[in-house]
Amino acid sequence: MKEREELSMIRQIKECFGFDFVGIATVLEAHQQFLTWMFATGSKNTDYRKIVLEPGKGVAGGVYSSGRPMVIQNTMGELSPRQQVDHPIIIAEELVSLLAIPLWKGARVAGVLMMAFRVKTEITKMLYEQVLQMIGKDFCGYEVQHARFEDAIHSGELDVPAVPIYELMRYQILQAKEEERKRLARDLHDTAIQSVVGAQYLLRSIKYAKDRDGILAIADEVDQRLMQIQTDLRNISNGLRPRALDDLGLVFILSSFVKSKEESYGISIYFHENVGDTRYVPEIENVFYRVCQEAVVNACKYSGSADLMISLVDSGEYLTLEVTDHGIGFDLEHIEIKGGGMGLPNMRDQAALIDGEFTYQSLPGKGTSIWLTAPVKRRDPS
């Protein structure tokens, strides 16, 4: 609910005041010393998601450290070329005039709301006050302290040394890859490697067999173990990217996946789609499959729900996946990450790979819903 509310609010702000770009930077949950731009509307691409800043670095880091709003009337005139490079959101989004407001939780800044124009536009006191009036004292769960406009005018706070743009990290993407490596290593250890060891011990026991029947019995058992190893490796391979996804498409592989999870967990899963045989570029099919897979497995394992609903809808312009359970839900303010999967932040980063948006809603005792939406990119029929 919180993410959808934030996206809705920044879109309203953009439309109401005519800003070219509106974004929210937040402190990373696992690394409180870093901030990253989590949501944006009007962005030129998804490069803003790659930016990870230390306190005091960049626009968001400067507002985070000072706890004060910031107004820059003309980035080209007020910042030297060196300073502009040191503030990557300005470069990535070609911003000229901007207003940034700290978002508080208790006694600390937990995020930054930034609104900007790509042409020189005066950020007036009236505009500043109208923005504050619209967002109010409580913005999407954050507290907004209404500081004076005069205290927001840029006066050299950005002169601090900043992290060079070439050192910026794609933190979440790297984290997602590391989690996948760990999952693959765990799956190989728990399945295929253990089966190989078992088959090896059986083969060694042949030397102690007393007769031909004993040898044949061991050979049969080894054959069964090798067949299981093939199955385990095939399942692991399918977890990375099922061959059927390339050969038969997204709907087929999701239908097969749903059936297997119903059988494995004894849960009813209702799958609605209007996609049919439509094929999308491999990147879109892979991300939608992976996010659906993770969401469904997490719901089956942890939600306690007796049923799930999956919806895959092609509206012509966008492809949208929704996975909803009616289980125990969780507190959005105190998310407990369970299992070793991708997790909510990393599913969001998967969405960023295809210029999509990932949002979720949950309440304790009311269940959980996730949404993945991305621009439709169909395969070339040839």
GROMACS .gro file of C-alpha atoms in nm:
model
  382
    1MET     CA    1   0.000   0.000   0.000
    2LYS     CA    2   0.278   0.244   0.095
    3GLU     CA    3   0.464   0.213  -0.236
    4ARG     CA    4   0.147   0.256  -0.441
    5GLU     CA    5   0.059   0.560  -0.229
    6GLU     CA    6   0.401   0.715  -0.287
    7LEU     CA    7   0.380   0.660  -0.663
    8SER     CA    8   0.029   0.807  -0.671
    9MET     CA    9   0.132   1.113  -0.468
   10ILE     CA   10   0.439   1.202  -0.673
   11ARG     CA   11   0.234   1.171  -0.992
   12GLN     CA   12  -0.025   1.409  -0.846
   13ILE     CA   13   0.248   1.657  -0.750
   14LYS     CA   14   0.397   1.642  -1.099
   15GLU     CA   15   0.062   1.700  -1.269
   16CYS     CA   16  -0.051   1.971  -1.028
   17PHE     CA   17   0.259   2.192  -1.053
   18GLY     CA   18   0.394   2.096  -1.394
   19PHE     CA   19   0.726   1.959  -1.272
   20ASP     CA   20   0.925   1.757  -1.524
   21PHE     CA   21   1.062   1.517  -1.262
   22VAL     CA   22   0.948   1.415  -0.914
   23GLY     CA   23   1.130   1.151  -0.714
   24ILE     CA   24   1.171   1.006  -0.366
   25ALA     CA   25   1.508   0.899  -0.225
   26THR     CA   26   1.508   0.679   0.083
   27VAL     CA   27   1.759   0.532   0.322
   28LEU     CA   28   1.838   0.170   0.245
   29GLU     CA   29   1.695  -0.051   0.520
   30ALA     CA   30   1.998  -0.277   0.547
   31HIS     CA   31   2.256   0.001   0.511
   32GLN     CA   32   2.145   0.314   0.692
   33GLN     CA   33   2.445   0.512   0.564
   34PHE     CA   34   2.326   0.492   0.202
   35LEU     CA   35   2.040   0.661   0.018
   36THR     CA   36   1.897   0.567  -0.318
   37TRP     CA   37   1.626   0.704  -0.547
   38MET     CA   38   1.345   0.453  -0.508
   39PHE     CA   39   1.053   0.610  -0.698
   40ALA     CA   40   1.026   0.866  -0.973
   41THR     CA   41   0.782   0.998  -1.229
   42GLY     CA   42   0.883   1.185  -1.542
   43SER     CA   43   1.224   1.013  -1.547
   44LYS     CA   44   1.409   0.991  -1.878
   45ASN     CA   45   1.509   0.629  -1.807
   46THR     CA   46   1.583   0.407  -1.508
   47ASP     CA   47   1.938   0.534  -1.453
   48TYR     CA   48   1.827   0.715  -1.139
   49ARG     CA   49   1.786   0.372  -0.975
   50LYS     CA   50   2.161   0.313  -1.008
   51ILE     CA   51   2.248   0.605  -0.783
   52VAL     CA   52   2.354   0.520  -0.427
   53LEU     CA   53   2.469   0.812  -0.211
   54GLU     CA   54   2.637   0.862   0.122
   55PRO     CA   55   2.500   1.130   0.358
   56GLY     CA   56   2.626   1.468   0.243
   57LYS     CA   57   2.668   1.351  -0.117
   58GLY     CA   58   2.445   1.474  -0.397
   59VAL     CA   59   2.115   1.658  -0.361
   60ALA     CA   60   1.948   1.385  -0.154
   61GLY     CA   61   2.255   1.334   0.064
   62GLY     CA   62   2.286   1.708   0.127
   63VAL     CA   63   1.924   1.739   0.238
   64TYR     CA   64   1.959   1.420   0.444
   65SER     CA   65   2.261   1.556   0.632
   66SER     CA   66   2.134   1.910   0.687
   67GLY     CA   67   1.771   1.821   0.758
   68ARG     CA   68   1.674   2.134   0.564
   69PRO     CA   69   1.493   2.178   0.231
   70MET     CA   70   1.699   2.287  -0.067
   71VAL     CA   71   1.612   2.514  -0.359
   72ILE     CA   72   1.839   2.552  -0.662
   73GLN     CA   73   1.710   2.799  -0.917
   74ASN     CA   74   1.964   2.719  -1.188
   75THR     CA   75   2.199   2.422  -1.160
   76MET     CA   76   2.392   2.544  -1.465
   77GLY     CA   77   2.460   2.881  -1.307
   78GLU     CA   78   2.493   2.791  -0.938
   79LEU     CA   79   2.699   2.474  -0.973
   80SER     CA   80   3.035   2.438  -1.140
   81PRO     CA   81   3.079   2.160  -1.397
   82ARG     CA   82   3.264   1.962  -1.128
   83GLN     CA   83   2.977   2.002  -0.882
   84GLN     CA   84   2.723   1.897  -1.143
   85VAL     CA   85   2.913   1.574  -1.208
   86ASP     CA   86   2.928   1.513  -0.834
   87HIS     CA   87   2.546   1.523  -0.816
   88PRO     CA   88   2.439   1.246  -1.050
   89ILE     CA   89   2.061   1.296  -1.032
   90ILE     CA   90   2.115   1.637  -1.196
   91ILE     CA   91   2.319   1.477  -1.475
   92ALA     CA   92   2.102   1.164  -1.516
   93GLU     CA   93   1.778   1.362  -1.542
   94GLU     CA   94   1.917   1.686  -1.695
   95LEU     CA   95   1.766   1.895  -1.414
   96VAL     CA   96   1.797   2.275  -1.407
   97SER     CA   97   1.571   2.405  -1.128
   98LEU     CA   98   1.480   2.195  -0.826
   99LEU     CA   99   1.322   2.183  -0.482
  100ALA     CA  100   1.411   1.907  -0.234
  101ILE     CA  101   1.233   1.850   0.097
  102PRO     CA  102   1.346   1.623   0.384
  103LEU     CA  103   1.103   1.350   0.494
  104TRP     CA  104   1.127   1.268   0.864
  105LYS     CA  105   1.055   0.966   1.080
  106GLY     CA  106   1.084   1.060   1.441
  107ALA     CA  107   1.409   1.245   1.503
  108ARG     CA  108   1.585   1.146   1.181
  109VAL     CA  109   1.554   1.211   0.811
  110ALA     CA  110   1.443   0.891   0.638
  111GLY     CA  111   1.390   1.017   0.285
  112VAL     CA  112   1.397   1.311   0.045
  113LEU     CA  113   1.122   1.434  -0.188
  114MET     CA  114   1.259   1.621  -0.490
  115MET     CA  115   1.069   1.813  -0.760
  116ALA     CA  116   1.248   1.961  -1.059
  117PHE     CA  117   1.223   2.131  -1.398
  118ARG     CA  118   1.446   2.060  -1.698
  119VAL     CA  119   1.435   2.425  -1.805
  120LYS     CA  120   1.522   2.727  -1.593
  121THR     CA  121   1.210   2.797  -1.386
  122GLU     CA  122   1.193   3.015  -1.077
  123ILE     CA  123   1.109   2.821  -0.763
  124THR     CA  124   0.914   3.098  -0.592
  125LYS     CA  125   0.813   3.127  -0.230
  126MET     CA  126   0.451   3.090  -0.342
  127LEU     CA  127   0.528   2.767  -0.528
  128TYR     CA  128   0.722   2.636  -0.229
  129GLU     CA  129   0.434   2.707   0.008
  130GLN     CA  130   0.178   2.558  -0.234
  131VAL     CA  131   0.381   2.237  -0.252
  132LEU     CA  132   0.401   2.218   0.127
  133GLN     CA  133   0.029   2.284   0.155
  134MET     CA  134  -0.046   2.000  -0.089
  135ILE     CA  135   0.174   1.741   0.079
  136GLY     CA  136   0.070   1.848   0.429
  137LYS     CA  137   0.233   1.748   0.755
  138ASP     CA  138   0.211   1.376   0.686
  139PHE     CA  139   0.336   1.251   0.349
  140CYS     CA  140   0.299   0.877   0.288
  141GLY     CA  141   0.392   0.794   0.647
  142TYR     CA  142   0.671   1.053   0.667
  143GLU     CA  143   0.656   1.374   0.871
  144VAL     CA  144   0.713   1.698   0.681
  145GLN     CA  145   0.852   1.991   0.881
  146HIS     CA  146   0.751   2.319   0.718
  147ALA     CA  147   1.075   2.518   0.718
  148ARG     CA  148   1.100   2.876   0.591
  149PHE     CA  149   1.155   2.926   0.219
  150GLU     CA  150   1.450   3.156   0.290
  151ASP     CA  151   1.629   2.872   0.469
  152ALA     CA  152   1.591   2.647   0.165
  153ILE     CA  153   1.774   2.863  -0.089
  154HIS     CA  154   2.098   2.699  -0.198
  155SER     CA  155   2.397   2.880  -0.053
  156GLY     CA  156   2.691   2.655  -0.121
  157GLU     CA  157   2.594   2.346   0.082
  158LEU     CA  158   2.672   2.132  -0.222
  159ASP     CA  159   3.037   2.234  -0.222
  160VAL     CA  160   3.126   1.931  -0.009
  161PRO     CA  161   3.336   1.664  -0.185
  162ALA     CA  162   3.102   1.408  -0.335
  163VAL     CA  163   3.140   1.053  -0.458
  164PRO     CA  164   3.244   1.062  -0.826
  165ILE     CA  165   2.978   0.938  -1.064
  166TYR     CA  166   3.195   0.652  -1.185
  167GLU     CA  167   3.205   0.512  -0.831
  168LEU     CA  168   2.828   0.493  -0.788
  169MET     CA  169   2.699   0.143  -0.721
  170ARG     CA  170   2.402  -0.046  -0.857
  171TYR     CA  171   2.364  -0.168  -0.501
  172GLN     CA  172   2.031  -0.350  -0.521
  173ILE     CA  173   2.110  -0.526  -0.849
  174LEU     CA  174   2.441  -0.649  -0.714
  175GLN     CA  175   2.269  -0.763  -0.397
  176ALA     CA  176   2.009  -0.952  -0.600
  177LYS     CA  177   2.281  -1.129  -0.798
  178GLU     CA  178   2.460  -1.227  -0.476
  179GLU     CA  179   2.136  -1.367  -0.332
  180GLU     CA  180   2.085  -1.572  -0.648
  181ARG     CA  181   2.439  -1.711  -0.625
  182LYS     CA  182   2.372  -1.815  -0.266
  183ARG     CA  183   2.042  -1.977  -0.363
  184LEU     CA  184   2.205  -2.168  -0.649
  185ALA     CA  185   2.488  -2.289  -0.423
  186ARG     CA  186   2.238  -2.397  -0.158
  187ASP     CA  187   2.021  -2.581  -0.409
  188LEU     CA  188   2.319  -2.764  -0.558
  189HIS     CA  189   2.447  -2.862  -0.213
  190ASP     CA  190   2.111  -2.979  -0.080
  191THR     CA  191   2.007  -3.179  -0.387
  192ALA     CA  192   2.247  -3.276  -0.665
  193ILE     CA  193   2.569  -3.288  -0.462
  194GLN     CA  194   2.411  -3.498  -0.187
  195SER     CA  195   2.271  -3.737  -0.447
  196VAL     CA  196   2.612  -3.767  -0.617
  197VAL     CA  197   2.774  -3.853  -0.283
  198GLY     CA  198   2.508  -4.116  -0.219
  199ALA     CA  199   2.560  -4.273  -0.561
  200GLN     CA  200   2.936  -4.274  -0.504
  201TYR     CA  201   2.903  -4.467  -0.178
  202LEU     CA  202   2.673  -4.720  -0.344
  203LEU     CA  203   2.920  -4.779  -0.626
  204ARG     CA  204   3.197  -4.836  -0.372
  205SER     CA  205   2.982  -5.094  -0.196
  206ILE     CA  206   2.979  -5.314  -0.505
  207LYS     CA  207   3.318  -5.457  -0.404
  208TYR     CA  208   3.154  -5.601  -0.092
  209ALA     CA  209   2.862  -5.765  -0.275
  210LYS     CA  210   2.858  -6.141  -0.223
  211ASP     CA  211   2.688  -6.244  -0.546
  212ARG     CA  212   2.548  -6.125  -0.878
  213ASP     CA  213   2.206  -6.048  -0.729
  214GLY     CA  214   2.366  -5.817  -0.477
  215ILE     CA  215   2.555  -5.633  -0.750
  216LEU     CA  216   2.237  -5.596  -0.958
  217ALA     CA  217   2.047  -5.457  -0.659
  218ILE     CA  218   2.319  -5.195  -0.601
  219ALA     CA  219   2.326  -5.110  -0.974
  220ASP     CA  220   1.949  -5.056  -0.970
  221GLU     CA  221   1.980  -4.826  -0.672
  222VAL     CA  222   2.261  -4.628  -0.840
  223ASP     CA  223   2.045  -4.597  -1.151
  224GLN     CA  224   1.764  -4.451  -0.940
  225ARG     CA  225   2.004  -4.206  -0.777
  226LEU     CA  226   2.134  -4.090  -1.115
  227MET     CA  227   1.780  -4.037  -1.239
  228GLN     CA  228   1.711  -3.827  -0.930
  229ILE     CA  229   2.026  -3.623  -0.996
  230GLN     CA  230   1.899  -3.552  -1.347
  231THR     CA  231   1.567  -3.438  -1.204
  232ASP     CA  232   1.734  -3.218  -0.943
  233LEU     CA  233   1.962  -3.052  -1.197
  234ARG     CA  234   1.672  -3.000  -1.435
  235ASN     CA  235   1.471  -2.834  -1.157
  236ILE     CA  236   1.763  -2.607  -1.070
  237SER     CA  237   1.807  -2.518  -1.437
  238ASN     CA  238   1.437  -2.442  -1.465
  239GLY     CA  239   1.467  -2.219  -1.161
  240LEU     CA  240   1.727  -2.014  -1.346
  241ARG     CA  241   1.541  -1.998  -1.676
  242PRO     CA  242   1.307  -2.278  -1.784
  243ARG     CA  243   1.367  -2.398  -2.138
  244ALA     CA  244   0.990  -2.409  -2.183
  245LEU     CA  245   0.985  -2.034  -2.128
  246ASP     CA  246   1.185  -1.989  -2.447
  247ASP     CA  247   1.003  -2.261  -2.640
  248LEU     CA  248   0.640  -2.225  -2.528
  249GLY     CA  249   0.600  -1.883  -2.370
  250LEU     CA  250   0.506  -1.711  -2.047
  251VAL     CA  251   0.147  -1.837  -2.006
  252PHE     CA  252   0.245  -2.201  -2.058
  253ILE     CA  253   0.531  -2.192  -1.807
  254LEU     CA  254   0.324  -2.004  -1.548
  255SER     CA  255   0.037  -2.251  -1.586
  256SER     CA  256   0.277  -2.541  -1.535
  257PHE     CA  257   0.438  -2.367  -1.240
  258VAL     CA  258   0.097  -2.301  -1.080
  259LYS     CA  259  -0.003  -2.666  -1.114
  260SER     CA  260   0.321  -2.787  -0.957
  261LYS     CA  261   0.283  -2.551  -0.659
  262GLU     CA  262  -0.078  -2.657  -0.605
  263GLU     CA  263   0.040  -3.017  -0.584
  264SER     CA  264   0.344  -2.939  -0.368
  265TYR     CA  265   0.172  -2.719  -0.111
  266GLY     CA  266  -0.191  -2.838  -0.128
  267ILE     CA  267  -0.308  -2.484  -0.200
  268SER     CA  268  -0.565  -2.360  -0.454
  269ILE     CA  269  -0.418  -2.116  -0.707
  270TYR     CA  270  -0.645  -1.931  -0.950
  271PHE     CA  271  -0.466  -1.807  -1.261
  272HIS     CA  272  -0.639  -1.551  -1.484
  273GLU     CA  273  -0.477  -1.418  -1.802
  274ASN     CA  274  -0.562  -1.256  -2.133
  275VAL     CA  275  -0.219  -1.304  -2.289
  276GLY     CA  276  -0.273  -1.637  -2.462
  277ASP     CA  277   0.003  -1.717  -2.710
  278THR     CA  278   0.145  -1.364  -2.718
  279ARG     CA  279   0.523  -1.364  -2.695
  280TYR     CA  280   0.731  -1.088  -2.540
  281VAL     CA  281   1.100  -1.011  -2.558
  282PRO     CA  282   1.300  -1.262  -2.348
  283GLU     CA  283   1.388  -1.005  -2.079
  284ILE     CA  284   1.022  -0.932  -2.005
  285GLU     CA  285   0.920  -1.298  -1.999
  286ASN     CA  286   1.208  -1.385  -1.770
  287VAL     CA  287   1.143  -1.104  -1.518
  288PHE     CA  288   0.768  -1.170  -1.505
  289TYR     CA  289   0.831  -1.541  -1.452
  290ARG     CA  290   1.093  -1.484  -1.183
  291VAL     CA  291   0.887  -1.230  -0.988
  292CYS     CA  292   0.574  -1.449  -1.009
  293GLN     CA  293   0.776  -1.751  -0.902
  294GLU     CA  294   0.920  -1.572  -0.600
  295ALA     CA  295   0.590  -1.417  -0.495
  296VAL     CA  296   0.399  -1.745  -0.521
  297VAL     CA  297   0.661  -1.952  -0.340
  298ASN     CA  298   0.682  -1.695  -0.060
  299ALA     CA  299   0.302  -1.693  -0.028
  300CYS     CA  300   0.286  -2.073  -0.024
  301LYS     CA  301   0.557  -2.098   0.242
  302TYR     CA  302   0.479  -1.809   0.472
  303SER     CA  303   0.133  -1.657   0.420
  304GLY     CA  304  -0.078  -1.940   0.565
  305SER     CA  305  -0.336  -1.866   0.294
  306ALA     CA  306  -0.553  -2.147   0.158
  307ASP     CA  307  -0.565  -1.992  -0.187
  308LEU     CA  308  -0.384  -1.752  -0.417
  309MET     CA  309  -0.497  -1.538  -0.708
  310ILE     CA  310  -0.267  -1.466  -1.001
  311SER     CA  311  -0.359  -1.223  -1.277
  312LEU     CA  312  -0.157  -1.155  -1.593
  313VAL     CA  313  -0.314  -0.883  -1.807
  314ASP     CA  314  -0.194  -0.724  -2.130
  315SER     CA  315  -0.365  -0.385  -2.170
  316GLY     CA  316  -0.197  -0.319  -2.503
  317GLU     CA  317   0.048  -0.067  -2.361
  318TYR     CA  318   0.141  -0.237  -2.033
  319LEU     CA  319   0.174  -0.593  -1.905
  320THR     CA  320   0.066  -0.631  -1.541
  321LEU     CA  321   0.113  -0.921  -1.301
  322GLU     CA  322  -0.077  -0.936  -0.971
  323VAL     CA  323  -0.031  -1.204  -0.704
  324THR     CA  324  -0.266  -1.188  -0.404
  325ASP     CA  325  -0.301  -1.407  -0.097
  326HIS     CA  326  -0.538  -1.387   0.200
  327GLY     CA  327  -0.287  -1.490   0.462
  328ILE     CA  328  -0.123  -1.340   0.767
  329GLY     CA  329   0.028  -1.039   0.588
  330PHE     CA  330   0.297  -0.826   0.749
  331ASP     CA  331   0.364  -0.481   0.891
  332LEU     CA  332   0.507  -0.259   0.615
  333GLU     CA  333   0.702  -0.062   0.874
  334HIS     CA  334   0.871  -0.371   1.019
  335ILE     CA  335   0.920  -0.616   0.735
  336GLU     CA  336   1.073  -0.946   0.843
  337ILE     CA  337   1.254  -1.104   0.548
  338LYS     CA  338   1.206  -1.480   0.553
  339GLY     CA  339   1.373  -1.747   0.346
  340GLY     CA  340   1.664  -1.702   0.108
  341GLY     CA  341   1.487  -1.568  -0.198
  342MET     CA  342   1.499  -1.242  -0.385
  343GLY     CA  343   1.289  -1.047  -0.135
  344LEU     CA  344   1.075  -0.742  -0.199
  345PRO     CA  345   1.357  -0.493  -0.271
  346ASN     CA  346   1.522  -0.724  -0.520
  347MET     CA  347   1.196  -0.801  -0.699
  348ARG     CA  348   1.166  -0.427  -0.744
  349ASP     CA  349   1.514  -0.421  -0.897
  350GLN     CA  350   1.418  -0.703  -1.133
  351ALA     CA  351   1.133  -0.478  -1.248
  352ALA     CA  352   1.378  -0.193  -1.307
  353LEU     CA  353   1.567  -0.409  -1.555
  354ILE     CA  354   1.268  -0.391  -1.792
  355ASP     CA  355   1.171  -0.029  -1.712
  356GLY     CA  356   0.886  -0.160  -1.498
  357GLU     CA  357   0.740  -0.080  -1.158
  358PHE     CA  358   0.705  -0.321  -0.865
  359THR     CA  359   0.468  -0.235  -0.580
  360TYR     CA  360   0.310  -0.424  -0.293
  361GLN     CA  361   0.041  -0.392  -0.029
  362SER     CA  362   0.004  -0.584   0.296
  363LEU     CA  363  -0.168  -0.563   0.632
  364PRO     CA  364  -0.130  -0.798   0.929
  365GLY     CA  365  -0.410  -1.052   0.908
  366LYS     CA  366  -0.534  -0.915   0.574
  367GLY     CA  367  -0.298  -1.076   0.326
  368THR     CA  368  -0.051  -0.946   0.071
  369SER     CA  369  -0.064  -0.833  -0.290
  370ILE     CA  370   0.221  -0.759  -0.530
  371TRP     CA  371   0.204  -0.586  -0.866
  372LEU     CA  372   0.455  -0.584  -1.148
  373THR     CA  373   0.385  -0.352  -1.443
  374ALA     CA  374   0.607  -0.295  -1.745
  375PRO     CA  375   0.574  -0.149  -2.094
  376VAL     CA  376   0.475  -0.413  -2.348
  377LYS     CA  377   0.758  -0.518  -2.578
  378ARG     CA  378   0.646  -0.800  -2.805
  379ARG     CA  379   0.876  -1.029  -2.996
  380ASP     CA  380   0.936  -0.979  -3.363
  381PRO     CA  381   0.711  -1.242  -3.532
  382SER     CA  382   0.998  -1.336  -3.761
   0.00000   0.00000   0.00000
